[in-house]
Amino acid sequence: MKKEALAMKYHFGWLFIFCLVSHMVWSQEGSLEWDRVPDLPPPPGETEQAGLAGVFAGVHHNVMIVAGGANFPDKMPWEGGEKKWWNTLYILEKTAEGDFAWKNNIQDLLPVPLAYGVSISVEEGVLCIGGNNAEGNSEKVFLLSWHPASQTITYQEYPSLPQGFQADAGVKIGQQVWVHGIMDGKNHLLSFNLPDRTWQSWPGCPGPPRIFSVAAAQSNGETDCLYLFSGRSHSPDRVTILKDAYVFHPISKQWRQVGNISLADQRTLSVMAGSAVAAGANHILLIGGDEGNNFLTRLSLEKKWQAIQDSTQKALLHQQLTEEFTKHPGFRSEILAYHTLTHTYVSKGNFPGQLPVTTKALKWGNEIFLVSGEIRPGVRTPQVWKASLPQKVTHFGGLNYFVLFLYFGVLIVIGLYFSKRQQSTEDYFKGGNRIPWWAAGLSLFGTSLSAITFMAIPAKTFATDWAYFFLQMTPLLTAPLIVGLYIPFFRRLNVTTAYEYLEKRFNYLTRILGSLSFILFQIGRVGIVLYLPSLALHIVTDVNISFCILAMGVISIVYTMIGGIEAVIWTDVLQVVILLGGALLCLVMMISQTQGGFTGFSQIAADNDKWQLLNFAFDLKAPTFWVVVLGGFFANLIASGSDQTMVQRYLTTKDEKGAAKSAWTFAWMAIPATLLFFGLGTALFVFYQQYPGKLNAGIEINDAILPWYIVNELPAGVSGLIIAGLFSAAMSSLSSSMNSAATAFTADFYLRFRQVSDRQQLKIAQWATLLFGLVGTGFALMMATWSIQSLWDQFQLFIGLFAGGLGGLFLLGITTRKANGVGAVVGLLISGLLQYYLSRHTSMHVLLFTVTGFVSCFLVSFLVSLLFPMFQKDIKGLTIFTIYNTRQEQEFSSRNRSQVKR
């Protein structure tokens, strides 16, 4: 019967592998493909629509609102026609069939005709800022909102712009709208706080004063920033077409030039009067623009025409000017992609028709829309276009499939092999103390490594520099404390879970709170580390992300459930070898593909400040040296001293000495692993700066940059092996979390209320493994629907909120005599409330949550214990002051018993 059950689990795992492959549908490389939607309809009372330039446009309640605009409805400007500004409103909606249609019963109008302002979609509607009309520049700010129930648009005035400010370009970042423009002849920047509707003034772009610039908000790897491109600068004696680019950081309030708009083919271009829209994690699409050559020629002819008096010469110049208008070839149709991390530009092909300027580019769902605009000087178009963001998906290949088949098969075989040894809970939870110290050390390293290290740390280094390097070195700082303080307690007290110590030292309530917070944290951890590789595979191969999560989750559950901690540890050993080997192979191949080899790689990285390691500024919002070392120290102390996934491995070795060796193995592994993964991030930056066309603007999350390289740049078989390493990182952490959470549930909860035989305990533990595996997998499926910029930051936030106080509680119990159960409970609860407050109301760096959680719990618990000394209990053998004496007494008694027997 037992063999049949094992066979069923074996076949169940292989069934999911087969399903994973059978559901993989591969698509070929795509591009930015444009399609027409219905043209802008005629204004009320008119039979034709000539098109509009400078419209306000945005999306609200799943419709597009278009307002205002200007054109030459009667005659072209070279024929003496006059520009007309409009106050019309239009609504574009999606039909039930998925098409688009303009609503034809909109009678609402703007209070005044207006065009050429800034429009931004916000939660309440479309915010329209500035603009101009026949009377001059406008300082009006108003909100247009669509009400589906009444099918009407409402107009609401907001606080006006400062007097004399000419709005030119703007973006929304968080709860603030940033607007760049001209005031008193100089560049000026304004911020509008949406919650309290107030304006604030800031220094403008440090370049020449400009109009017709384009702007977009996009991430610089750490936070969203305002990027400003090109424009036109006017001075009394000349007009200059600008080809520069700047970035404004909304936290530091600093501007920085990021070069010119230069492509690899040595062209330097202008995007004046074009449009920009963010794409993917770090790209900005620059759509069209005017190079200005024809404009400067027309401007020169107009000045000559105004200066001369001779009618014959005037007529001749007028004819030349008319030819400049009528023979204008149209504006540049090329679309560029700018990458905010490598600061490179690549061409994304040409627009299929005449690409307009002074248009509005906006995102509606996953599509980009262009609304009307000017296709030649004075000539408008009513056309509206939409495009999907460029995607590229690569064939995975039969050889890569074989490697993944082999890897998943080995995991299940390991689980089956060790299932024969699972005769008791001692075997299932502690491996019967049969684990060699070096295997336990590699398992400690593999458990902490996870897919977060494999993907998010290279992605973070790719986006920034080596500022987080010392964060990964902190295991060396905490190792002496772990070996000298924590391991002796856990080994000598002979506990199954770390939280048994909390009950012995304080009370059962602290054990419950500690164990429960650990289990909740593990569910969150499982979700993150399972979601990451599934997301990566989904992005680079277009496999359904939910199915990936289910497949990996079930396979991990199978080998963990049947093989216990031994299967977990030995699969960890295999997975560490595959993961580090794959990462090293990636690094070597990236450097070999770099122009100039290792020397070129080092120089390019240095030129771009990628080797920056030390920042001694006292800034709690940035990853300075103090922040990463302090945050890393407490994060590692919490994980290594109170996390059951780590503590459980100290209990699997033969003796205390072996446990200490395993802890030092984990600590020393930090050096080569950190150099490897940070080097990977820098190598990715150098590679994609040299080959910017290989980046995909459709990648929505920066954490997927390494898998993108693996699948697209490495040979078949090799990429399959490294993707297997990526999976191994996730499944290592997943199996550890499942087994440890099951251990905590069984020992800390179930057995407290019901006494059963050891064999029944084993069954309960296996069913608990299944339960927590399914819950964690379900959490990963939920995360697949969330929008998360960097999962590394989210993981650190989880550590701080769930585990910070718990780490402080362990150190409190070990190092103080006065602490008691009441103080411990109060401290843990107040620490949690403080963490929540800090996360909601401060901009403190995410790493510091571990510090505040740990320290606040320690101090509050100790002070409250002093106020309630009557709850003190016998703590002999439970603090640093007594455990060694207790150990000596035990050894003395043991020797006496031996002598009596002899």
PDB file of N, CA and C in Angstrom, residues 430 489-501 504 647 651:
ATOM      1  N   LYS A 430      14.196  16.513  11.898  1.00  0.00           N
ATOM      2  CA  LYS A 430      15.616  16.722  12.179  1.00  0.00           C
ATOM      3  C   LYS A 430      16.543  15.827  11.364  1.00  0.00           C
ATOM      4  N   PHE A 489      21.957  27.317  22.754  1.00  0.00           N
ATOM      5  CA  PHE A 489      20.626  27.245  23.357  1.00  0.00           C
ATOM      6  C   PHE A 489      19.751  26.219  22.646  1.00  0.00           C
ATOM      7  N   PHE A 490      19.694  26.305  21.331  1.00  0.00           N
ATOM      8  CA  PHE A 490      18.799  25.422  20.588  1.00  0.00           C
ATOM      9  C   PHE A 490      19.241  23.958  20.691  1.00  0.00           C
ATOM     10  N   ARG A 491      20.555  23.716  20.677  1.00  0.00           N
ATOM     11  CA  ARG A 491      21.039  22.341  20.735  1.00  0.00           C
ATOM     12  C   ARG A 491      20.907  21.766  22.145  1.00  0.00           C
ATOM     13  N   ARG A 492      21.242  22.526  23.165  1.00  0.00           N
ATOM     14  CA  ARG A 492      21.274  21.988  24.523  1.00  0.00           C
ATOM     15  C   ARG A 492      19.879  21.855  25.120  1.00  0.00           C
ATOM     16  N   LEU A 493      18.968  22.684  24.645  1.00  0.00           N
ATOM     17  CA  LEU A 493      17.594  22.549  25.122  1.00  0.00           C
ATOM     18  C   LEU A 493      16.830  21.457  24.377  1.00  0.00           C
ATOM     19  N   ASN A 494      17.447  20.933  23.306  1.00  0.00           N
ATOM     20  CA  ASN A 494      16.864  19.827  22.527  1.00  0.00           C
ATOM     21  C   ASN A 494      15.447  20.157  22.052  1.00  0.00           C
ATOM     22  N   VAL A 495      15.297  21.329  21.427  1.00  0.00           N
ATOM     23  CA  VAL A 495      13.982  21.760  20.950  1.00  0.00           C
ATOM     24  C   VAL A 495      13.767  21.275  19.519  1.00  0.00           C
ATOM     25  N   THR A 496      12.506  21.179  19.137  1.00  0.00           N
ATOM     26  CA  THR A 496      12.155  20.860  17.749  1.00  0.00           C
ATOM     27  C   THR A 496      12.005  22.133  16.929  1.00  0.00           C
ATOM     28  N   THR A 497      11.410  23.156  17.559  1.00  0.00           N
ATOM     29  CA  THR A 497      11.296  24.461  16.896  1.00  0.00           C
ATOM     30  C   THR A 497      11.940  25.525  17.768  1.00  0.00           C
ATOM     31  N   ALA A 498      12.333  26.626  17.131  1.00  0.00           N
ATOM     32  CA  ALA A 498      12.950  27.731  17.871  1.00  0.00           C
ATOM     33  C   ALA A 498      11.988  28.317  18.886  1.00  0.00           C
ATOM     34  N   TYR A 499      10.703  28.184  18.617  1.00  0.00           N
ATOM     35  CA  TYR A 499       9.706  28.862  19.445  1.00  0.00           C
ATOM     36  C   TYR A 499       9.403  28.110  20.737  1.00  0.00           C
ATOM     37  N   GLU A 500       9.896  26.867  20.825  1.00  0.00           N
ATOM     38  CA  GLU A 500       9.816  26.159  22.107  1.00  0.00           C
ATOM     39  C   GLU A 500      10.608  26.917  23.163  1.00  0.00           C
ATOM     40  N   TYR A 501      11.715  27.514  22.766  1.00  0.00           N
ATOM     41  CA  TYR A 501      12.514  28.288  23.713  1.00  0.00           C
ATOM     42  C   TYR A 501      11.707  29.461  24.265  1.00  0.00           C
ATOM     43  N   LYS A 504       9.591  28.220  27.104  1.00  0.00           N
ATOM     44  CA  LYS A 504      10.391  27.908  28.282  1.00  0.00           C
ATOM     45  C   LYS A 504      10.854  29.185  28.980  1.00  0.00           C
ATOM     46  N   VAL A 647      17.074  27.674  11.911  1.00  0.00           N
ATOM     47  CA  VAL A 647      17.301  26.970  13.177  1.00  0.00           C
ATOM     48  C   VAL A 647      17.154  25.464  12.995  1.00  0.00           C
ATOM     49  N   LEU A 651      19.765  21.861  13.962  1.00  0.00           N
ATOM     50  CA  LEU A 651      19.354  20.701  14.751  1.00  0.00           C
ATOM     51  C   LEU A 651      19.507  19.382  14.006  1.00  0.00           C
TER      52      LEU A 651
END
